[in-house]
Amino acid sequence: MPKISDAQRAKRREQILEAAWCCFQHRGLSATTMEDIVREAGVSAGSVYLYFASKDELVLAAVDRSLGGLEQELAPLLQDRTTQPLDQLLESMLAALLRFAGHERFDLLRIALHGWSEAQHNAGLAELMRGHYTRFRKSLASTLARRAEFAASPEDAAQLLLSLLLGFIAQRGVLADTDPAALVRGLRAALLGD
């Protein structure tokens, strides 16, 4: 039997994760079965279990992959040493979020709502998500510490911006037509009185 290369392994793992995301979007995390994912991926059950020993492991891997990927997408904005105004930073982050989340077959923003719900009774998932969000909030606070455009501490401002981002995700998942520009205009008006 020929050996599978690391690149082929990574591609198959990604195929399984994408199938899981499709199922999670349509059925939710709890209702999705491994059989659903096997069917969606178009592979054998053995192939899926070769990469993920259980559904819980697959859920954790999918959430870790999506939140880690989002962190990578947002990292250049947070590491940028220019001091673009806060409303422009939020606008850039929302654009990056939408670029990252939108896929042809699934929308990670809608799936996030399922993940948040599942995390309320899955301690491992809650811990994983908390780690990602805490790390992102710290990076955001470091970025905001380089600014002097508001009176709040960088930590408080980071908490506010994270709340805006998470609120945007929730609204987008429920209302679908939520306008990122309206959120930016609202922030600008609240901060600057514009």
Coordinates of N, CA and C in Angstrom, one line a residue:
M1 N 0.8 -1.2 0.0 CA 0.0 0.0 0.0 C 0.9 1.2 0.0
P2 N 0.7 2.2 -0.9 CA 1.5 3.4 -1.0 C 1.4 4.3 0.2
K3 N 2.5 4.9 0.6 CA 2.4 5.8 1.7 C 1.8 7.1 1.3
I4 N 1.1 7.7 2.2 CA 0.4 9.0 1.9 C 1.4 10.1 2.4
S5 N 1.6 11.1 1.5 CA 2.5 12.2 1.9 C 1.8 13.1 2.9
D6 N 2.7 13.9 3.6 CA 2.2 14.9 4.6 C 1.2 15.8 3.9
A7 N 1.5 16.2 2.7 CA 0.6 17.2 2.0 C -0.8 16.5 1.7
Q8 N -0.8 15.3 1.3 CA -2.0 14.5 1.1 C -2.8 14.4 2.4
R9 N -2.1 14.1 3.5 CA -2.7 14.0 4.8 C -3.4 15.3 5.2
A10 N -2.6 16.4 5.0 CA -3.2 17.7 5.4 C -4.4 18.0 4.5
K11 N -4.3 17.7 3.2 CA -5.5 17.9 2.3 C -6.7 17.1 2.7
R12 N -6.5 15.9 3.1 CA -7.6 15.0 3.5 C -8.2 15.5 4.8
R13 N -7.4 15.9 5.8 CA -7.8 16.5 7.0 C -8.7 17.7 6.8
E14 N -8.2 18.6 5.9 CA -8.9 19.8 5.6 C -10.3 19.5 4.9
Q15 N -10.3 18.4 4.1 CA -11.5 18.0 3.4 C -12.6 17.5 4.5
I16 N -12.1 16.8 5.5 CA -13.0 16.4 6.6 C -13.5 17.5 7.4
L17 N -12.6 18.5 7.7 CA -13.0 19.7 8.5 C -14.0 20.5 7.7
E18 N -13.8 20.6 6.4 CA -14.8 21.4 5.6 C -16.2 20.7 5.6
A19 N -16.1 19.4 5.5 CA -17.4 18.6 5.5 C -18.1 18.8 6.9
A20 N -17.3 18.8 7.9 CA -17.8 19.0 9.3 C -18.5 20.4 9.4
W21 N -17.8 21.4 8.9 CA -18.3 22.8 8.9 C -19.7 22.8 8.1
C22 N -19.7 22.2 7.0 CA -21.0 22.2 6.2 C -22.1 21.5 7.1
C23 N -21.8 20.4 7.7 CA -22.8 19.7 8.5 C -23.2 20.6 9.8
F24 N -22.2 21.2 10.4 CA -22.4 22.0 11.6 C -23.4 23.2 11.2
Q25 N -23.2 23.7 10.0 CA -24.0 24.9 9.7 C -25.5 24.4 9.5
H26 N -25.7 23.3 8.9 CA -27.0 22.8 8.5 C -27.7 22.1 9.6
R27 N -26.9 21.4 10.5 CA -27.6 20.6 11.5 C -27.2 21.0 12.9
G28 N -26.2 21.9 13.1 CA -25.8 22.2 14.4 C -24.7 21.2 14.9
L29 N -23.9 21.6 15.9 CA -22.9 20.7 16.4 C -23.4 19.5 17.0
S30 N -24.4 19.7 17.9 CA -25.0 18.5 18.6 C -25.7 17.5 17.7
A31 N -26.4 18.0 16.8 CA -27.2 17.1 15.9 C -26.4 16.4 14.8
T32 N -25.2 16.9 14.5 CA -24.4 16.4 13.5 C -23.7 15.1 14.0
T33 N -23.8 14.0 13.2 CA -23.2 12.8 13.6 C -21.9 12.5 12.7
M34 N -21.1 11.6 13.2 CA -19.9 11.3 12.4 C -20.3 10.7 11.0
E35 N -21.4 10.0 11.0 CA -22.0 9.5 9.7 C -22.3 10.6 8.8
D36 N -22.9 11.7 9.3 CA -23.2 12.9 8.4 C -21.9 13.4 7.8
I37 N -20.9 13.5 8.6 CA -19.6 14.1 8.2 C -18.9 13.1 7.2
V38 N -19.0 11.8 7.4 CA -18.4 10.8 6.5 C -19.1 11.0 5.1
R39 N -20.4 11.1 5.2 CA -21.2 11.2 3.9 C -20.9 12.5 3.2
E40 N -20.8 13.6 3.9 CA -20.5 14.9 3.3 C -19.1 15.0 2.8
A41 N -18.2 14.3 3.4 CA -16.8 14.3 3.0 C -16.6 13.4 1.8
G42 N -17.5 12.4 1.6 CA -17.3 11.4 0.6 C -16.1 10.5 0.7
V43 N -15.9 10.2 2.0 CA -14.8 9.3 2.3 C -15.3 8.1 3.2
S44 N -14.5 7.2 3.5 CA -14.9 6.1 4.4 C -14.9 6.5 5.8
A45 N -15.6 5.8 6.7 CA -15.6 6.1 8.1 C -14.2 5.9 8.6
G46 N -13.5 4.9 8.1 CA -12.1 4.7 8.6 C -11.2 5.8 8.3
S47 N -11.4 6.5 7.2 CA -10.6 7.7 6.9 C -10.8 8.8 7.9
V48 N -12.1 9.0 8.2 CA -12.4 10.1 9.2 C -11.8 9.7 10.6
Y49 N -12.0 8.5 11.0 CA -11.5 8.1 12.3 C -9.9 8.0 12.3
L50 N -9.3 7.9 11.2 CA -7.9 7.9 11.1 C -7.4 9.3 11.6
Y51 N -8.1 10.3 11.3 CA -7.7 11.7 11.6 C -8.3 12.2 12.9
F52 N -9.5 11.7 13.3 CA -10.2 12.2 14.5 C -10.8 11.0 15.2
A53 N -10.4 10.7 16.4 CA -10.8 9.6 17.1 C -12.3 9.6 17.5
S54 N -12.9 10.8 17.6 CA -14.3 10.9 18.0 C -14.8 12.2 17.5
K55 N -16.1 12.4 17.6 CA -16.8 13.6 17.2 C -16.3 14.8 18.0
D56 N -16.2 14.5 19.3 CA -15.7 15.6 20.2 C -14.3 16.1 19.7
E57 N -13.4 15.2 19.4 CA -12.1 15.6 18.9 C -12.2 16.4 17.6
L58 N -13.1 16.0 16.7 CA -13.3 16.7 15.4 C -13.9 18.1 15.7
V59 N -14.8 18.2 16.6 CA -15.4 19.5 16.9 C -14.3 20.4 17.4
L60 N -13.5 19.9 18.4 CA -12.4 20.8 18.9 C -11.4 21.2 17.8
A61 N -11.1 20.2 16.9 CA -10.2 20.5 15.8 C -10.8 21.6 14.9
A62 N -12.1 21.4 14.6 CA -12.7 22.4 13.7 C -12.7 23.8 14.3
V63 N -13.1 23.9 15.6 CA -13.1 25.2 16.2 C -11.7 25.8 16.4
D64 N -10.8 24.9 16.7 CA -9.4 25.4 16.9 C -8.9 25.9 15.5
R65 N -9.2 25.2 14.5 CA -8.7 25.6 13.1 C -9.4 26.9 12.7
S66 N -10.7 27.0 12.9 CA -11.3 28.3 12.5 C -10.9 29.5 13.3
L67 N -10.8 29.3 14.6 CA -10.4 30.5 15.5 C -8.9 30.8 15.3
G68 N -8.1 29.8 15.1 CA -6.7 30.0 14.8 C -6.5 30.7 13.5
G69 N -7.2 30.2 12.5 CA -7.2 30.9 11.2 C -7.6 32.3 11.2
L70 N -8.6 32.6 12.0 CA -9.1 34.0 12.1 C -8.0 34.8 12.8
E71 N -7.4 34.3 13.9 CA -6.3 35.0 14.5 C -5.2 35.4 13.5
Q72 N -4.9 34.4 12.7 CA -3.8 34.7 11.7 C -4.3 35.7 10.7
E73 N -5.5 35.7 10.3 CA -6.1 36.7 9.4 C -6.0 38.1 10.0
L74 N -6.3 38.2 11.3 CA -6.3 39.5 11.9 C -5.0 40.0 12.4
A75 N -4.0 39.1 12.6 CA -2.7 39.4 13.1 C -2.0 40.6 12.4
P76 N -2.0 40.7 11.1 CA -1.3 41.8 10.4 C -1.9 43.1 10.8
L77 N -3.2 43.2 11.0 CA -3.9 44.4 11.5 C -3.5 44.8 12.9
L78 N -3.3 43.8 13.7 CA -2.9 44.1 15.1 C -1.4 44.4 15.2
Q79 N -0.6 43.9 14.3 CA 0.8 44.1 14.4 C 1.2 45.4 13.6
D80 N 0.3 46.0 12.9 CA 0.6 47.2 12.1 C 1.0 48.3 13.0
R81 N 2.1 48.9 12.8 CA 2.6 49.9 13.7 C 2.1 51.3 13.4
T82 N 1.3 51.4 12.3 CA 0.7 52.7 12.0 C -0.4 52.9 13.0
T83 N -0.9 54.1 13.2 CA -1.9 54.3 14.2 C -3.2 54.8 13.5
Q84 N -3.7 53.9 12.7 CA -5.0 54.3 12.0 C -6.0 54.5 13.1
P85 N -7.0 55.4 12.8 CA -8.0 55.7 13.8 C -8.8 54.4 14.2
L86 N -9.3 54.4 15.4 CA -10.0 53.2 15.9 C -11.1 52.7 15.0
D87 N -11.9 53.6 14.5 CA -13.0 53.2 13.6 C -12.5 52.5 12.4
Q88 N -11.3 53.0 11.8 CA -10.8 52.4 10.7 C -10.2 51.0 11.0
L89 N -9.6 50.8 12.2 CA -9.2 49.5 12.6 C -10.3 48.5 12.7
L90 N -11.4 49.0 13.3 CA -12.6 48.1 13.4 C -13.1 47.8 12.0
E91 N -13.2 48.8 11.1 CA -13.6 48.5 9.7 C -12.7 47.5 9.0
S92 N -11.4 47.6 9.2 CA -10.5 46.6 8.6 C -10.6 45.2 9.2
M93 N -10.9 45.2 10.6 CA -11.1 43.9 11.2 C -12.4 43.2 10.7
L94 N -13.4 44.0 10.6 CA -14.7 43.5 10.1 C -14.6 42.9 8.6
A95 N -13.8 43.7 7.8 CA -13.6 43.2 6.4 C -12.8 41.9 6.4
A96 N -11.8 41.8 7.3 CA -11.0 40.6 7.3 C -11.8 39.5 7.9
L97 N -12.7 39.7 8.8 CA -13.6 38.7 9.4 C -14.5 38.2 8.3
L98 N -15.1 39.0 7.6 CA -16.0 38.6 6.5 C -15.3 37.8 5.4
R99 N -14.1 38.3 5.0 CA -13.3 37.6 4.0 C -13.0 36.2 4.5
F100 N -12.6 36.1 5.8 CA -12.2 34.8 6.3 C -13.3 33.8 6.5
A101 N -14.5 34.3 6.9 CA -15.6 33.5 7.3 C -16.4 33.0 6.1
G102 N -16.4 33.7 5.0 CA -17.3 33.3 3.9 C -16.6 32.3 3.0
H103 N -17.3 31.1 2.9 CA -16.8 30.1 2.0 C -18.0 29.7 1.1
E104 N -17.6 29.0 0.0 CA -18.7 28.7 -0.9 C -19.7 27.8 -0.3
R105 N -19.3 26.9 0.5 CA -20.3 25.9 1.1 C -20.8 26.1 2.5
F106 N -20.1 27.0 3.2 CA -20.5 27.3 4.6 C -20.1 28.7 5.0
D107 N -20.6 29.1 6.1 CA -20.3 30.5 6.7 C -19.9 30.3 8.1
L108 N -18.6 30.5 8.4 CA -18.1 30.3 9.7 C -18.8 31.2 10.8
L109 N -19.3 32.4 10.3 CA -20.0 33.2 11.3 C -21.3 32.6 11.8
R110 N -22.0 31.9 10.9 CA -23.2 31.2 11.3 C -22.9 30.0 12.2
I111 N -21.8 29.3 11.9 CA -21.3 28.2 12.6 C -20.9 28.6 14.0
A112 N -20.3 29.8 14.1 CA -19.9 30.3 15.4 C -21.0 30.3 16.5
L113 N -22.2 30.6 16.0 CA -23.4 30.6 16.9 C -23.6 29.2 17.5
H114 N -23.5 28.2 16.7 CA -23.6 26.8 17.1 C -22.5 26.5 18.1
G115 N -21.3 27.0 17.8 CA -20.1 26.7 18.7 C -20.3 27.4 20.1
W116 N -20.8 28.6 20.1 CA -21.1 29.3 21.4 C -22.1 28.6 22.2
S117 N -23.1 28.1 21.5 CA -24.2 27.3 22.2 C -23.6 26.0 22.8
E118 N -22.9 25.3 22.0 CA -22.3 24.0 22.4 C -21.3 24.3 23.6
A119 N -20.6 25.4 23.6 CA -19.6 25.6 24.6 C -20.2 25.8 26.0
Q120 N -21.5 26.1 26.1 CA -22.2 26.3 27.3 C -22.3 25.0 28.1
H121 N -22.2 23.9 27.5 CA -22.2 22.6 28.2 C -21.1 21.6 27.8
N122 N -20.1 22.1 27.1 CA -18.9 21.3 26.8 C -17.7 22.1 27.3
A123 N -17.2 21.6 28.4 CA -16.1 22.3 29.1 C -14.8 22.4 28.3
G124 N -14.5 21.4 27.5 CA -13.3 21.4 26.7 C -13.4 22.4 25.6
L125 N -14.6 22.5 25.0 CA -14.8 23.5 23.9 C -14.8 24.9 24.5
A126 N -15.4 25.1 25.7 CA -15.4 26.4 26.3 C -14.0 26.8 26.6
E127 N -13.2 25.9 27.1 CA -11.8 26.3 27.5 C -11.0 26.6 26.2
L128 N -11.2 25.9 25.1 CA -10.5 26.2 23.9 C -10.9 27.5 23.3
M129 N -12.2 27.8 23.3 CA -12.7 29.1 22.8 C -12.2 30.3 23.7
R130 N -12.2 30.1 25.0 CA -11.8 31.1 26.0 C -10.3 31.4 25.7
G131 N -9.5 30.4 25.5 CA -8.1 30.6 25.2 C -7.9 31.5 23.9
H132 N -8.6 31.2 22.9 CA -8.5 31.9 21.6 C -8.9 33.4 21.8
Y133 N -10.1 33.5 22.5 CA -10.6 34.9 22.6 C -9.8 35.7 23.6
T134 N -9.3 35.1 24.6 CA -8.4 35.8 25.6 C -7.1 36.3 24.9
R135 N -6.5 35.4 24.1 CA -5.3 35.7 23.4 C -5.5 36.8 22.4
F136 N -6.7 36.8 21.7 CA -7.0 37.8 20.8 C -7.2 39.2 21.5
R137 N -7.9 39.1 22.6 CA -8.2 40.4 23.4 C -6.9 41.0 23.9
K138 N -5.9 40.1 24.3 CA -4.6 40.6 24.8 C -3.9 41.3 23.6
S139 N -3.9 40.7 22.4 CA -3.2 41.2 21.2 C -3.9 42.6 20.9
L140 N -5.2 42.6 21.0 CA -5.9 43.8 20.7 C -5.6 44.9 21.7
A141 N -5.5 44.6 23.0 CA -5.1 45.6 24.0 C -3.7 46.1 23.7
S142 N -2.8 45.2 23.3 CA -1.4 45.7 23.0 C -1.4 46.7 21.8
T143 N -2.2 46.4 20.8 CA -2.4 47.3 19.7 C -3.0 48.6 20.2
L144 N -4.0 48.6 21.0 CA -4.6 49.8 21.4 C -3.8 50.6 22.4
A145 N -2.8 50.0 23.1 CA -1.9 50.7 24.0 C -1.1 51.7 23.2
R146 N -0.9 51.5 21.9 CA -0.1 52.4 21.1 C -0.9 53.6 20.7
R147 N -2.1 53.7 21.1 CA -3.0 54.8 20.7 C -3.3 55.7 21.9
A148 N -3.7 56.9 21.6 CA -4.1 57.8 22.7 C -5.4 58.6 22.3
E149 N -6.2 57.9 21.6 CA -7.4 58.6 21.1 C -8.7 58.4 22.0
F150 N -8.5 57.7 23.1 CA -9.7 57.5 24.0 C -9.2 57.4 25.4
A151 N -10.1 57.6 26.3 CA -9.7 57.7 27.8 C -9.7 56.3 28.4
A152 N -10.3 55.3 27.9 CA -10.3 54.0 28.5 C -9.0 53.4 28.5
S153 N -8.8 52.4 29.4 CA -7.5 51.7 29.4 C -7.5 50.8 28.1
P154 N -6.3 50.4 27.6 CA -6.3 49.5 26.5 C -7.1 48.2 26.7
E155 N -7.0 47.7 27.9 CA -7.8 46.5 28.2 C -9.3 46.7 28.1
D156 N -9.7 47.8 28.7 CA -11.2 48.1 28.6 C -11.6 48.3 27.1
A157 N -10.8 49.0 26.4 CA -11.1 49.3 25.0 C -11.1 48.0 24.2
A158 N -10.1 47.1 24.5 CA -10.1 45.8 23.8 C -11.3 45.0 24.1
Q159 N -11.8 45.0 25.4 CA -13.0 44.3 25.7 C -14.2 44.9 25.0
L160 N -14.2 46.2 24.8 CA -15.3 46.8 24.1 C -15.3 46.4 22.6
L161 N -14.1 46.5 22.0 CA -14.0 46.1 20.6 C -14.3 44.6 20.3
L162 N -13.8 43.8 21.3 CA -14.2 42.3 21.1 C -15.7 42.1 21.2
S163 N -16.3 42.9 22.1 CA -17.8 42.8 22.3 C -18.5 43.2 21.0
L164 N -17.9 44.3 20.4 CA -18.5 44.7 19.1 C -18.4 43.6 18.0
L165 N -17.2 43.0 17.9 CA -16.9 42.0 16.9 C -17.8 40.8 17.2
L166 N -17.9 40.3 18.4 CA -18.8 39.2 18.7 C -20.2 39.5 18.5
G167 N -20.6 40.7 18.9 CA -22.0 41.1 18.6 C -22.3 41.2 17.1
F168 N -21.3 41.6 16.3 CA -21.5 41.7 14.9 C -21.7 40.2 14.4
I169 N -20.9 39.3 14.9 CA -21.0 37.9 14.4 C -22.4 37.4 14.8
A170 N -22.9 37.7 16.0 CA -24.2 37.2 16.4 C -25.3 37.8 15.5
Q171 N -25.2 39.1 15.3 CA -26.2 39.7 14.4 C -26.2 39.2 13.0
R172 N -25.0 39.0 12.5 CA -24.8 38.5 11.1 C -25.4 37.1 11.0
G173 N -25.2 36.3 12.0 CA -25.8 35.0 12.0 C -27.3 34.9 12.1
V174 N -27.9 35.9 12.8 CA -29.3 35.9 12.9 C -30.0 36.7 11.8
L175 N -29.5 37.9 11.6 CA -30.1 38.9 10.7 C -29.6 38.8 9.2
A176 N -28.4 38.2 9.0 CA -27.8 38.1 7.7 C -27.5 39.4 7.0
D177 N -28.2 40.4 7.2 CA -28.0 41.6 6.4 C -27.3 42.7 7.2
T178 N -26.7 42.4 8.4 CA -26.0 43.3 9.2 C -24.9 44.0 8.5
D179 N -24.9 45.3 8.5 CA -24.0 46.2 7.8 C -22.8 46.6 8.6
P180 N -21.6 46.1 8.2 CA -20.4 46.5 8.9 C -20.2 48.0 9.0
A181 N -20.5 48.7 7.9 CA -20.3 50.1 7.8 C -21.2 50.8 8.9
A182 N -22.4 50.3 9.2 CA -23.2 50.9 10.2 C -22.6 50.8 11.6
L183 N -22.0 49.6 11.8 CA -21.3 49.4 13.1 C -20.1 50.4 13.2
V184 N -19.4 50.6 12.2 CA -18.3 51.6 12.2 C -18.8 53.0 12.4
R185 N -19.8 53.3 11.7 CA -20.4 54.7 11.9 C -20.9 54.9 13.3
G186 N -21.5 53.8 13.9 CA -22.0 53.9 15.3 C -20.8 54.1 16.2
L187 N -19.7 53.4 16.0 CA -18.5 53.5 16.9 C -18.0 54.9 16.7
R188 N -17.8 55.4 15.5 CA -17.3 56.7 15.3 C -18.2 57.8 16.0
A189 N -19.5 57.7 15.9 CA -20.4 58.6 16.5 C -20.2 58.5 18.0
A190 N -20.1 57.3 18.6 CA -20.0 57.2 20.0 C -18.7 57.7 20.6
L191 N -17.6 57.5 19.8 CA -16.3 58.0 20.3 C -16.1 59.4 20.0
L192 N -16.5 59.9 18.8 CA -16.1 61.2 18.4 C -17.3 62.2 18.3
G193 N -18.5 61.7 18.5 CA -19.6 62.6 18.4 C -19.9 62.9 17.0
D194 N -19.4 62.2 16.0 CA -19.7 62.5 14.6 C -21.1 62.0 14.2

